[in-house]
Short mmCIF file of C-alpha atoms and ligand atoms in Angstrom, two decimals:
data_model
loop_
_atom_site.label_atom_id
_atom_site.label_comp_id
_atom_site.label_asym_id
_atom_site.label_seq_id
_atom_site.Cartn_x
_atom_site.Cartn_y
_atom_site.Cartn_z
CA MET C 161 -3.92 86.98 -12.40
CA SER C 162 -4.97 84.59 -9.68
CA ASN C 163 -7.95 85.16 -7.43
CA PRO C 164 -6.81 86.97 -4.22
CA GLU C 165 -9.68 85.29 -2.35
CA PHE C 166 -8.03 81.85 -2.34
CA LYS C 167 -8.39 80.33 1.12
CA ARG C 168 -5.05 78.54 1.11
CA LYS C 169 -2.12 78.29 -1.27
CA ILE C 170 -0.49 75.02 -2.19
CA ALA C 171 2.78 74.63 -4.07
CA CYS C 172 4.00 71.37 -5.51
CA ILE C 173 7.66 71.04 -6.40
CA GLY C 174 8.11 68.50 -9.21
CA ALA C 175 5.70 68.36 -12.16
CA GLY C 176 6.13 64.68 -13.01
CA TYR C 177 3.88 61.61 -13.08
CA VAL C 178 2.94 62.26 -9.45
CA GLY C 179 3.04 66.04 -9.07
CA GLY C 180 0.94 66.77 -12.17
CA PRO C 181 -1.96 64.35 -11.68
CA THR C 182 -2.21 64.65 -7.88
CA MET C 183 -2.32 68.42 -8.00
CA ALA C 184 -4.85 68.40 -10.85
CA ILE C 185 -7.18 66.35 -8.66
CA ILE C 186 -6.63 68.54 -5.59
CA ALA C 187 -7.34 71.62 -7.71
CA ASN C 188 -10.54 70.01 -9.03
CA LYS C 189 -11.77 68.98 -5.61
CA CYS C 190 -10.70 72.12 -3.71
CA PRO C 191 -11.69 75.15 -5.83
CA GLU C 192 -10.97 77.54 -2.95
CA TYR C 193 -7.29 76.49 -2.88
CA LYS C 194 -4.73 77.88 -5.29
CA VAL C 195 -2.47 75.07 -6.52
CA THR C 196 0.81 75.90 -8.27
CA VAL C 197 2.96 73.13 -9.68
CA VAL C 198 6.55 74.11 -10.33
CA ASP C 199 9.51 72.39 -11.94
CA ILE C 200 13.04 73.25 -13.02
CA SER C 201 12.33 71.71 -16.42
CA GLN C 202 11.03 74.40 -18.77
CA PRO C 203 9.94 71.88 -21.47
CA ARG C 204 7.89 69.95 -18.89
CA ILE C 205 6.13 73.06 -17.66
CA ASP C 206 5.55 74.24 -21.25
CA ALA C 207 3.93 70.88 -21.98
CA TRP C 208 1.67 71.13 -18.91
CA ASN C 209 0.58 74.54 -20.21
CA SER C 210 -0.02 73.23 -23.76
CA ASP C 211 -2.63 71.06 -25.48
CA THR C 212 -0.31 68.04 -25.30
CA LEU C 213 0.36 67.20 -21.65
CA PRO C 214 3.78 65.71 -20.90
CA ILE C 215 2.28 62.41 -19.74
CA PHE C 216 -0.48 60.22 -21.15
CA GLU C 217 -2.94 59.31 -18.43
CA PRO C 218 -6.62 58.50 -19.10
CA GLY C 219 -8.94 61.25 -17.79
CA LEU C 220 -6.12 63.66 -16.99
CA ASN C 221 -6.68 66.09 -19.88
CA GLU C 222 -10.22 66.87 -18.73
CA ARG C 223 -9.11 67.40 -15.10
CA VAL C 224 -6.31 69.74 -16.15
CA LEU C 225 -8.38 71.68 -18.67
CA SER C 226 -11.20 72.33 -16.19
CA THR C 227 -8.90 73.98 -13.64
CA ARG C 228 -5.80 75.27 -15.46
CA GLY C 229 -5.61 79.04 -15.24
CA LYS C 230 -8.41 79.11 -12.61
CA ASN C 231 -6.91 77.53 -9.50
CA LEU C 232 -4.27 75.28 -11.09
CA PHE C 233 -1.06 76.81 -12.40
CA PHE C 234 2.13 75.37 -13.89
CA SER C 235 5.28 77.44 -13.68
CA THR C 236 9.07 77.42 -13.50
CA ASP C 237 8.98 80.25 -10.95
CA VAL C 238 9.85 77.98 -8.04
CA ASP C 239 10.72 80.86 -5.68
CA SER C 240 7.37 82.67 -5.97
CA ALA C 241 5.38 79.46 -5.56
CA ILE C 242 7.31 78.55 -2.39
CA SER C 243 7.15 82.06 -1.05
CA GLU C 244 3.36 82.38 -1.22
CA ALA C 245 2.50 78.77 -0.24
CA ASP C 246 1.04 77.60 3.06
CA ILE C 247 1.52 73.94 2.14
CA ILE C 248 4.39 72.67 -0.05
CA PHE C 249 4.29 69.19 -1.55
CA VAL C 250 7.69 67.79 -2.50
CA SER C 251 7.18 65.51 -5.51
CA VAL C 252 10.63 65.39 -7.00
CA ASN C 253 12.26 62.21 -8.29
CA THR C 254 14.13 59.90 -5.90
CA PRO C 255 15.89 57.48 -8.27
CA THR C 256 18.28 54.70 -7.32
CA LYS C 257 21.77 56.06 -6.70
CA THR C 258 24.13 55.28 -9.57
CA PHE C 259 27.37 56.38 -7.91
CA GLY C 260 29.30 56.27 -4.65
CA GLN C 261 28.14 54.61 -1.46
CA GLY C 262 24.97 52.56 -1.90
CA ALA C 263 25.19 52.75 -5.71
CA GLY C 264 22.56 50.50 -7.34
CA LYS C 265 20.45 50.32 -4.18
CA ALA C 266 20.15 53.44 -2.03
CA ALA C 267 17.84 56.29 -2.99
CA ASP C 268 19.53 59.30 -4.54
CA LEU C 269 18.24 62.10 -2.34
CA GLN C 270 20.01 64.99 -4.06
CA PHE C 271 16.77 66.37 -5.54
CA ILE C 272 15.01 66.21 -2.17
CA GLU C 273 17.91 67.98 -0.49
CA LYS C 274 18.15 70.69 -3.17
CA THR C 275 14.42 71.28 -2.80
CA ALA C 276 14.73 71.58 0.98
CA ARG C 277 17.54 74.09 0.63
CA LYS C 278 15.48 76.10 -1.84
CA ILE C 279 12.47 76.13 0.51
CA LYS C 280 14.68 77.34 3.35
CA GLU C 281 16.33 80.03 1.19
CA VAL C 282 13.08 81.50 -0.10
CA SER C 283 10.60 81.15 2.78
CA LYS C 284 9.68 84.15 4.89
CA SER C 285 6.70 82.54 6.66
CA ASP C 286 5.88 79.24 8.44
CA LYS C 287 4.99 76.36 6.13
CA ILE C 288 3.86 72.77 6.10
CA VAL C 289 6.26 70.70 3.98
CA VAL C 290 4.78 67.44 2.72
CA GLU C 291 6.97 64.55 1.55
CA LYS C 292 5.02 63.16 -1.40
CA SER C 293 8.07 61.57 -3.03
CA THR C 294 8.96 58.04 -1.93
CA VAL C 295 11.87 58.29 0.48
CA PRO C 296 13.85 56.06 2.85
CA VAL C 297 12.67 55.88 6.47
CA ARG C 298 13.77 58.90 8.48
CA ALA C 299 14.23 61.14 5.44
CA ALA C 300 11.96 63.60 7.27
CA ASP C 301 14.76 63.97 9.83
CA THR C 302 17.12 65.16 7.09
CA LEU C 303 14.52 67.57 5.78
CA ASP C 304 13.94 68.90 9.28
CA GLN C 305 17.64 69.43 9.89
CA ILE C 306 18.19 71.27 6.60
CA LEU C 307 15.09 73.42 6.95
CA HIS C 308 15.85 74.43 10.55
CA SER C 309 19.63 74.82 10.22
CA GLY C 310 21.44 78.11 10.84
CA ASN C 311 19.77 81.31 11.96
CA ARG C 312 16.31 81.36 13.40
CA GLY C 313 13.79 81.56 10.62
CA PRO C 314 10.25 80.44 9.85
CA HIS C 315 8.98 77.13 11.26
CA PHE C 316 8.51 74.17 8.93
CA GLU C 317 6.30 71.28 9.96
CA ILE C 318 7.12 68.15 8.00
CA LEU C 319 4.49 65.61 7.03
CA SER C 320 4.82 62.34 5.18
CA ASN C 321 2.04 61.72 2.66
CA PRO C 322 3.22 59.01 0.29
CA GLU C 323 1.43 58.53 -2.99
CA PHE C 324 -0.13 55.17 -3.90
CA LEU C 325 -1.50 55.92 -7.38
CA ALA C 326 -0.60 53.59 -10.22
CA GLU C 327 0.06 54.89 -13.71
CA GLY C 328 -2.70 54.30 -16.22
CA THR C 329 -5.29 54.54 -13.42
CA ALA C 330 -3.90 57.60 -11.66
CA VAL C 331 -7.07 59.70 -11.92
CA GLY C 332 -9.35 56.98 -10.50
CA ASP C 333 -6.79 56.07 -7.84
CA MET C 334 -6.64 59.69 -6.68
CA GLU C 335 -10.37 60.32 -6.86
CA ASN C 336 -11.30 57.10 -5.10
CA PRO C 337 -8.30 56.02 -3.04
CA ASP C 338 -8.25 52.91 -0.82
CA ARG C 339 -6.51 55.05 1.74
CA ILE C 340 -4.62 58.29 2.24
CA LEU C 341 -1.67 57.99 4.59
CA ILE C 342 -0.47 60.98 6.59
CA GLY C 343 2.45 60.76 8.98
CA SER C 344 3.41 63.55 11.34
CA LYS C 345 5.30 64.29 14.49
CA GLU C 346 3.06 63.71 17.46
CA THR C 347 3.67 67.21 18.86
CA LYS C 348 1.03 69.96 19.05
CA LYS C 349 2.31 71.60 15.84
CA GLY C 350 2.69 68.22 14.15
CA LEU C 351 -0.89 67.25 14.92
CA GLU C 352 -2.16 70.65 13.75
CA ALA C 353 -0.33 70.28 10.44
CA ARG C 354 -1.69 66.74 10.06
CA GLU C 355 -5.22 68.09 10.56
CA GLU C 356 -4.61 70.80 7.97
CA LEU C 357 -3.66 68.18 5.37
CA CYS C 358 -6.57 65.93 6.38
CA LYS C 359 -8.85 68.90 5.60
CA VAL C 360 -7.54 69.03 2.03
CA TYR C 361 -8.33 65.35 1.41
CA GLU C 362 -11.64 65.48 3.26
CA HIS C 363 -12.98 67.50 0.34
CA TRP C 364 -13.56 64.14 -1.35
CA VAL C 365 -12.14 61.26 0.70
CA PRO C 366 -14.24 59.85 3.58
CA ARG C 367 -12.52 60.41 6.92
CA GLU C 368 -12.32 56.67 7.66
CA ARG C 369 -10.01 56.26 4.67
CA LEU C 370 -7.49 58.71 6.10
CA ILE C 371 -4.82 56.84 8.04
CA THR C 372 -2.66 58.87 10.39
CA THR C 373 0.60 57.57 11.85
CA ASN C 374 3.95 58.77 13.06
CA LEU C 375 6.39 59.99 10.40
CA TRP C 376 8.52 56.85 10.27
CA SER C 377 5.61 54.41 9.93
CA SER C 378 4.27 56.46 7.05
CA GLU C 379 7.60 56.58 5.22
CA LEU C 380 8.18 52.86 5.74
CA SER C 381 4.62 51.85 4.77
CA LYS C 382 5.16 53.24 1.27
CA LEU C 383 8.26 51.11 0.67
CA VAL C 384 6.54 48.08 2.19
CA SER C 385 3.39 48.51 0.07
CA ASN C 386 5.44 48.45 -3.13
CA ALA C 387 7.57 45.57 -1.86
CA PHE C 388 4.45 43.49 -1.06
CA LEU C 389 2.88 44.21 -4.46
CA ALA C 390 6.07 43.31 -6.31
CA GLN C 391 6.51 40.23 -4.12
CA ARG C 392 3.14 38.87 -5.27
CA ILE C 393 4.17 39.32 -8.90
CA SER C 394 7.50 37.57 -8.37
CA SER C 395 5.72 34.79 -6.48
CA ILE C 396 3.34 34.05 -9.34
CA ASN C 397 6.10 34.48 -11.94
CA SER C 398 8.23 31.90 -10.15
CA ILE C 399 5.24 29.54 -10.29
CA ALA C 400 4.83 30.28 -14.03
CA ALA C 401 8.26 28.75 -14.55
CA ILE C 402 7.16 25.55 -12.76
CA CYS C 403 3.95 25.54 -14.82
CA GLU C 404 5.90 25.65 -18.08
CA ALA C 405 7.97 22.68 -16.90
CA THR C 406 4.96 20.61 -15.81
CA GLU C 407 2.15 21.56 -18.22
CA ALA C 408 0.13 23.16 -15.43
CA SER C 409 -1.50 26.50 -16.33
CA VAL C 410 -0.46 29.54 -14.31
CA SER C 411 -3.86 31.20 -14.91
CA GLU C 412 -5.62 28.20 -13.41
CA VAL C 413 -3.21 28.05 -10.49
CA SER C 414 -3.50 31.80 -9.92
CA ASN C 415 -7.29 31.58 -9.95
CA ALA C 416 -7.37 28.57 -7.63
CA VAL C 417 -4.96 30.17 -5.17
CA GLY C 418 -6.39 33.70 -5.38
CA ARG C 419 -9.94 32.53 -4.65
CA ASP C 420 -8.85 31.98 -1.06
CA SER C 421 -10.08 35.26 0.38
CA ARG C 422 -7.06 35.35 2.70
CA ILE C 423 -4.80 35.47 -0.36
CA GLY C 424 -6.97 37.47 -2.77
CA LYS C 425 -6.84 37.48 -6.55
CA LYS C 426 -5.34 40.88 -7.34
CA PHE C 427 -1.72 41.25 -8.50
CA LEU C 428 -1.35 37.57 -9.32
CA GLN C 429 -1.15 38.03 -13.08
CA ALA C 430 1.98 36.28 -14.35
CA GLY C 431 3.90 38.14 -17.04
CA VAL C 432 7.32 38.98 -18.36
CA GLY C 433 8.11 40.74 -15.10
CA PHE C 434 7.20 43.94 -13.33
CA GLY C 435 8.49 47.26 -14.59
CA GLY C 436 7.92 50.93 -13.87
CA SER C 437 9.99 53.53 -12.15
CA CYS C 438 9.25 52.40 -8.60
CA PHE C 439 9.02 48.69 -7.76
CA ARG C 440 12.67 47.84 -8.36
CA LYS C 441 13.85 51.17 -6.97
CA ASP C 442 11.79 50.95 -3.79
CA ILE C 443 12.63 47.30 -3.03
CA LEU C 444 16.32 48.03 -3.52
CA ASN C 445 15.91 50.98 -1.20
CA LEU C 446 14.36 48.64 1.39
CA VAL C 447 17.23 46.17 0.86
CA TYR C 448 19.73 48.97 1.45
CA LEU C 449 17.95 50.05 4.64
CA CYS C 450 18.04 46.46 5.93
CA GLU C 451 21.76 46.18 5.18
CA TYR C 452 22.39 49.54 6.83
CA HIS C 453 20.68 48.27 9.99
CA GLY C 454 22.62 44.98 9.90
CA LEU C 455 19.58 42.88 8.89
CA GLU C 456 21.29 40.80 6.20
CA GLU C 457 18.68 37.98 6.23
CA VAL C 458 15.85 40.45 5.74
CA ALA C 459 17.78 42.19 2.96
CA GLU C 460 18.34 38.84 1.23
CA TYR C 461 14.63 37.97 1.48
CA TRP C 462 13.61 41.13 -0.41
CA ARG C 463 16.54 40.95 -2.82
CA GLN C 464 15.04 37.72 -4.15
CA VAL C 465 11.91 39.55 -5.36
CA VAL C 466 14.12 41.54 -7.74
CA ALA C 467 16.21 38.47 -8.64
CA ILE C 468 13.09 36.53 -9.71
CA ASN C 469 12.00 39.51 -11.79
CA ASP C 470 15.35 39.56 -13.63
CA PHE C 471 15.12 35.78 -14.06
CA GLN C 472 11.62 36.11 -15.53
CA MET C 473 12.71 38.61 -18.21
CA SER C 474 15.74 36.57 -19.26
CA ARG C 475 13.68 33.34 -19.15
CA PHE C 476 11.27 34.90 -21.69
CA VAL C 477 14.14 35.63 -24.10
CA LYS C 478 15.59 32.13 -23.62
CA ARG C 479 12.22 30.56 -24.34
CA ILE C 480 11.91 32.54 -27.58
CA THR C 481 15.40 31.51 -28.66
CA LYS C 482 14.89 27.86 -27.81
CA ALA C 483 11.50 27.67 -29.55
CA MET C 484 12.87 29.29 -32.71
CA PHE C 485 15.40 26.53 -33.33
CA ASN C 486 18.06 28.06 -31.05
CA THR C 487 18.95 30.93 -33.35
CA LEU C 488 17.50 34.40 -33.81
CA VAL C 489 20.24 35.73 -36.08
CA ASP C 490 18.73 38.10 -38.69
CA LYS C 491 15.18 37.04 -37.77
CA LYS C 492 12.70 39.87 -37.47
CA ILE C 493 10.70 39.86 -34.25
CA ALA C 494 7.73 42.19 -33.80
CA LEU C 495 7.58 43.47 -30.22
CA PHE C 496 4.00 44.25 -29.23
CA GLY C 497 4.12 46.90 -26.54
CA PHE C 498 6.98 48.85 -25.01
CA ALA C 499 5.30 50.76 -22.14
CA PHE C 500 5.84 49.12 -18.73
CA LYS C 501 2.07 48.58 -18.55
CA PRO C 502 -0.96 49.55 -20.68
CA ASP C 503 -2.57 53.01 -20.62
CA THR C 504 0.67 54.85 -20.13
CA GLY C 505 3.47 56.01 -22.40
CA ASP C 506 5.97 55.52 -19.55
CA THR C 507 8.83 53.14 -20.34
CA ARG C 508 10.91 53.61 -17.21
CA ASP C 509 12.38 50.24 -16.21
CA ALA C 510 10.04 48.59 -18.75
CA PRO C 511 10.54 44.82 -19.16
CA ALA C 512 10.33 45.52 -22.91
CA LEU C 513 13.75 47.18 -22.76
CA GLN C 514 15.42 44.15 -21.15
CA VAL C 515 13.61 41.82 -23.55
CA SER C 516 14.72 43.96 -26.52
CA LEU C 517 18.32 44.00 -25.37
CA GLY C 518 18.23 40.23 -24.86
CA LEU C 519 16.83 39.65 -28.35
CA LEU C 520 19.33 42.06 -29.89
CA GLU C 521 22.15 40.18 -28.16
CA GLU C 522 20.95 37.09 -30.06
CA ARG C 523 21.22 39.29 -33.20
CA ALA C 524 17.52 39.42 -33.92
CA LYS C 525 16.03 42.44 -35.73
CA LEU C 526 13.22 44.20 -33.91
CA SER C 527 10.13 46.03 -35.03
CA ILE C 528 8.46 47.70 -32.07
CA THR C 529 4.86 48.83 -32.00
CA ASP C 530 3.05 50.54 -29.11
CA PRO C 531 0.03 52.89 -29.08
CA HIS C 532 1.61 55.49 -26.78
CA ALA C 533 5.22 54.68 -25.95
CA LEU C 534 7.12 54.83 -29.24
CA GLN C 535 8.61 58.24 -28.50
CA ASN C 536 10.12 56.97 -25.23
CA ALA C 537 11.09 53.65 -26.85
CA ARG C 538 13.13 55.57 -29.44
CA LEU C 539 15.00 57.37 -26.66
CA ASP C 540 15.55 54.14 -24.68
CA LEU C 541 16.92 52.28 -27.71
CA GLY C 542 18.90 55.18 -29.16
CA GLY C 543 22.04 53.80 -30.78
CA CYS C 544 20.32 50.63 -32.05
CA GLU C 545 19.52 52.12 -35.47
CA GLY C 546 19.70 49.54 -38.24
CA THR C 547 18.52 46.70 -36.01
CA VAL C 548 15.39 48.28 -34.50
CA GLU C 549 12.40 49.81 -36.28
CA PHE C 550 9.49 51.65 -34.67
CA GLU C 551 6.07 51.22 -36.25
CA GLU C 552 2.81 52.93 -35.28
CA ASP C 553 0.92 50.37 -37.34
CA PRO C 554 1.08 46.79 -35.95
CA TYR C 555 0.38 45.36 -39.42
CA LYS C 556 3.53 47.04 -40.73
CA ALA C 557 5.48 45.84 -37.68
CA VAL C 558 4.68 42.19 -38.44
CA ALA C 559 5.41 42.27 -42.19
CA GLY C 560 8.09 39.64 -42.82
CA ALA C 561 8.47 38.89 -39.09
CA HIS C 562 9.22 35.37 -37.83
CA ALA C 563 7.68 35.99 -34.44
CA ILE C 564 5.57 38.30 -32.29
CA ALA C 565 6.62 38.85 -28.68
CA LEU C 566 3.79 40.49 -26.74
CA VAL C 567 5.22 42.36 -23.77
CA THR C 568 2.51 44.91 -22.85
CA GLU C 569 -1.16 43.95 -22.65
CA TRP C 570 -2.69 46.90 -24.56
CA SER C 571 -6.35 45.99 -25.14
CA SER C 572 -6.05 47.25 -28.75
CA PHE C 573 -3.80 44.25 -29.53
CA LYS C 574 -6.77 41.98 -28.86
CA GLU C 575 -8.77 43.68 -31.60
CA LEU C 576 -6.21 42.99 -34.34
CA ASP C 577 -6.97 40.72 -37.30
CA PHE C 578 -4.59 37.84 -36.58
CA LYS C 579 -5.46 35.99 -39.79
CA LYS C 580 -4.21 39.02 -41.72
CA ILE C 581 -1.15 39.19 -39.43
CA TYR C 582 -0.40 35.49 -40.00
CA ASP C 583 -0.52 36.00 -43.76
CA LEU C 584 1.99 38.88 -43.50
CA MET C 585 4.54 36.86 -41.50
CA GLU C 586 7.30 34.38 -42.35
CA LYS C 587 6.44 30.73 -41.69
CA PRO C 588 6.56 29.01 -39.31
CA ALA C 589 5.03 31.96 -37.45
CA PHE C 590 5.48 32.17 -33.68
CA ILE C 591 3.64 34.13 -31.00
CA PHE C 592 5.07 34.51 -27.50
CA ASP C 593 2.34 36.00 -25.36
CA GLY C 594 4.20 37.41 -22.38
CA ARG C 595 0.99 38.68 -20.76
CA ASN C 596 -1.50 35.94 -21.70
CA LEU C 597 -3.65 38.56 -23.42
CA LEU C 598 -4.64 36.78 -26.62
CA ASP C 599 -6.95 33.89 -27.53
CA HIS C 600 -4.31 31.17 -27.81
CA LYS C 601 -6.55 28.44 -29.20
CA ALA C 602 -7.83 30.71 -31.98
CA LEU C 603 -4.25 31.72 -32.87
CA PHE C 604 -3.19 28.09 -33.01
CA GLU C 605 -6.10 27.32 -35.33
CA ILE C 606 -5.00 30.15 -37.65
CA GLY C 607 -1.61 28.41 -37.93
CA PHE C 608 0.58 30.13 -35.33
CA ASN C 609 2.86 28.26 -32.97
CA VAL C 610 1.71 29.75 -29.69
CA TYR C 611 3.75 30.10 -26.51
CA PRO C 612 1.60 31.47 -23.70
CA LEU C 613 3.34 32.40 -20.46
CA GLY C 614 3.25 29.72 -17.77
CA LYS C 615 1.12 27.38 -19.88
CA PRO C 616 1.72 24.52 -22.29
CA ASP C 617 2.87 25.44 -25.82
CA LEU C 618 0.47 25.01 -28.74
CA LYS C 619 2.65 24.10 -31.72
CA HIS C 620 2.25 22.45 -35.07
CA PHE C 621 5.47 20.40 -35.01
P1 NAD Q 76 9.28 62.37 -12.36
O1 NAD Q 76 10.70 62.16 -12.70
O2 NAD Q 76 8.22 62.13 -13.38
O3 NAD Q 76 9.06 63.88 -11.84
C1 NAD Q 76 9.91 64.51 -10.94
C2 NAD Q 76 10.04 65.97 -11.37
O4 NAD Q 76 10.77 66.68 -10.35
C3 NAD Q 76 10.82 66.16 -12.67
O5 NAD Q 76 10.01 66.83 -13.63
C4 NAD Q 76 12.04 67.01 -12.25
O6 NAD Q 76 12.43 67.96 -13.24
C5 NAD Q 76 11.52 67.69 -11.01
N1 NAD Q 76 12.58 68.19 -10.12
C6 NAD Q 76 13.68 67.55 -9.70
N2 NAD Q 76 14.39 68.34 -8.89
C7 NAD Q 76 13.73 69.50 -8.79
C8 NAD Q 76 13.97 70.72 -8.09
N3 NAD Q 76 15.05 70.86 -7.31
N4 NAD Q 76 13.07 71.72 -8.22
C9 NAD Q 76 11.97 71.58 -9.02
N5 NAD Q 76 11.70 70.45 -9.70
C10 NAD Q 76 12.57 69.42 -9.58
O7 NAD Q 76 9.00 61.49 -11.07
P2 NAD Q 76 7.60 60.87 -10.60
O8 NAD Q 76 7.33 59.61 -11.32
O9 NAD Q 76 6.57 61.95 -10.57
O10 NAD Q 76 7.97 60.45 -9.11
C11 NAD Q 76 8.17 61.43 -8.11
C12 NAD Q 76 8.23 60.72 -6.76
O11 NAD Q 76 6.98 60.07 -6.50
C13 NAD Q 76 9.30 59.63 -6.67
O12 NAD Q 76 9.82 59.63 -5.38
C14 NAD Q 76 8.50 58.35 -6.90
O13 NAD Q 76 9.10 57.24 -6.27
C15 NAD Q 76 7.18 58.67 -6.25
N6 NAD Q 76 6.02 57.95 -6.80
C16 NAD Q 76 5.87 57.80 -8.16
C17 NAD Q 76 4.74 57.16 -8.65
C18 NAD Q 76 4.54 56.98 -10.14
O14 NAD Q 76 3.55 56.35 -10.51
N7 NAD Q 76 5.38 57.47 -11.01
C19 NAD Q 76 3.74 56.72 -7.78
C20 NAD Q 76 3.92 56.90 -6.41
C21 NAD Q 76 5.06 57.53 -5.93
C1 UGA Q 77 2.87 50.81 -8.55
C2 UGA Q 77 1.87 50.58 -7.41
O1 UGA Q 77 0.79 49.77 -7.90
C3 UGA Q 77 1.33 51.91 -6.89
O2 UGA Q 77 0.48 51.68 -5.78
C4 UGA Q 77 2.52 52.79 -6.48
O3 UGA Q 77 2.04 54.06 -6.05
C5 UGA Q 77 3.45 52.97 -7.66
O4 UGA Q 77 3.91 51.67 -8.11
C6 UGA Q 77 4.69 53.75 -7.32
O5 UGA Q 77 5.06 53.85 -6.17
O6 UGA Q 77 5.26 54.22 -8.29
P1 UGA Q 77 2.71 51.32 -11.14
O7 UGA Q 77 4.13 50.93 -11.15
O8 UGA Q 77 2.32 52.60 -11.79
O9 UGA Q 77 2.17 51.40 -9.63
O10 UGA Q 77 1.84 50.17 -11.85
P2 UGA Q 77 1.36 48.71 -11.39
O11 UGA Q 77 -0.03 48.55 -11.83
O12 UGA Q 77 1.65 48.44 -9.98
O13 UGA Q 77 2.26 47.77 -12.31
C7 UGA Q 77 3.65 47.66 -12.10
C8 UGA Q 77 4.20 46.53 -12.93
O14 UGA Q 77 3.75 45.28 -12.44
C9 UGA Q 77 3.79 46.59 -14.40
O15 UGA Q 77 4.90 46.29 -15.22
C10 UGA Q 77 2.74 45.50 -14.52
O16 UGA Q 77 2.68 44.93 -15.80
C11 UGA Q 77 3.23 44.50 -13.50
N1 UGA Q 77 2.17 43.61 -12.97
C12 UGA Q 77 1.17 44.12 -12.22
C13 UGA Q 77 2.24 42.24 -13.22
O17 UGA Q 77 3.17 41.75 -13.90
N2 UGA Q 77 1.27 41.42 -12.70
C14 UGA Q 77 0.25 41.91 -11.93
O18 UGA Q 77 -0.59 41.10 -11.48
C15 UGA Q 77 0.20 43.29 -11.70
#
């Protein structure tokens, strides 16, 4: 039974990578609020209520365990959570549309719309409805129209409060955010609702970090933030290609450029490309919005960020093939890392998948190792049995391999005994370090032919 003394009740619809962690932090910081996270997926909710949470995120277990059953609840009873809530966060998925108009670009808003219809159906009292999911600009209009359609009913005030956390650092990002963005209508009720949400965050976020805007600026700022971050990665990755052609080092260039305080050094780490469930999706969403508004030149500008990312992943595979005497047929390649970044088990849109498919097309055999993402990797590569193995133990993954392709920069890979690894591999042994994680000189001295990313090769022939 929950405490009847709770000051306010919050519901969050969608218990995913955003809904779960954000609500766990709100529950920790606001003990007088009751926070209920609901989802239509029974297995997901069961996992949130178990000892093995559905997502791996450093620090999350402790935050969930300290509040679960006190003021944090996970349930599939969507109706009851909506019915009792004062504030409803909508944290459902907004993937890229795969069908019909805008397929491959526009956001698929079916889950948002179904949620809105459910809120309307169940609600008997006024509520604040918060868009936490990433949505196209003016999605709040659609929500408003659905929620207020038909007979007179309760009033819903819609806020936009996009989430900026990154996976792997979600707890720290939530507990110490650069900023919290809240968009609202600039009416009396809109401003009151905005203040109500500010009060939640003010439990732990200094007021000067709360940014308030109109609804459309808030919705657009989320897409633009992701587009700018991804743009920096594509910029440095495009330079990595020039570095490889000219024997410049992308790390040195990145450092020299990033030391200009106007440019800044963050997000200039060249790699095999950006992954994750959002960068590609959100840029394509921005591209679609530009096209919709007749801004073809602007659309083309942002489309290039995705094009360079695709180029970077295929360039990595080409470099492997070329270095290994132009054939990978029947050669075993150990793939180090499958998650789209370290400290998460998430493999959505992971570069590792594109790299794997590229290597398999060349008829290589793969042995994939990853500290937390093997379960998802198995699902992603279902149907490739016979050509792909999954190994918890990196030493087993490299046995008899011709090459290692490092795709995710897990710090544990740095601790491995590369002399032992070299001895287990076929010769000549190759390492392609797609994240520039390892000590390349030391590997070369062991006997490896080393191919860092965006830097000169170190090879013995
Ligand atoms: P997710 O797929 O992990 O979780 C979404 C959840 O919503 C799923 O569990 C799904 O079952 C549930 N759901 C869908 N329709 C529902 C309905 N009608 N009723 C109840 N539950 C429903 O997605 P996510 O990664 O948490 O992302 C959610 C949103 O947040 C997206 O818009 C995404 O762009 C945005 N976002 C994600 C991140 C991130 O790091 N993953 C960061 C910032 C913003
Ligand atoms: C990103 C943003 O950083 C978050 O602010 C945003 O909330 C989130 O997307 C979202 O909207 O989903 P996330 O995708 O979890 O977070 O992780 P990032 O740290 O941004 O990394 C994304 C990808 O870029 C990874 O594949 C990573 O390896 C790659 N990356 C990142 C680089 O290749 N180089 C860099 O310098 C930084």
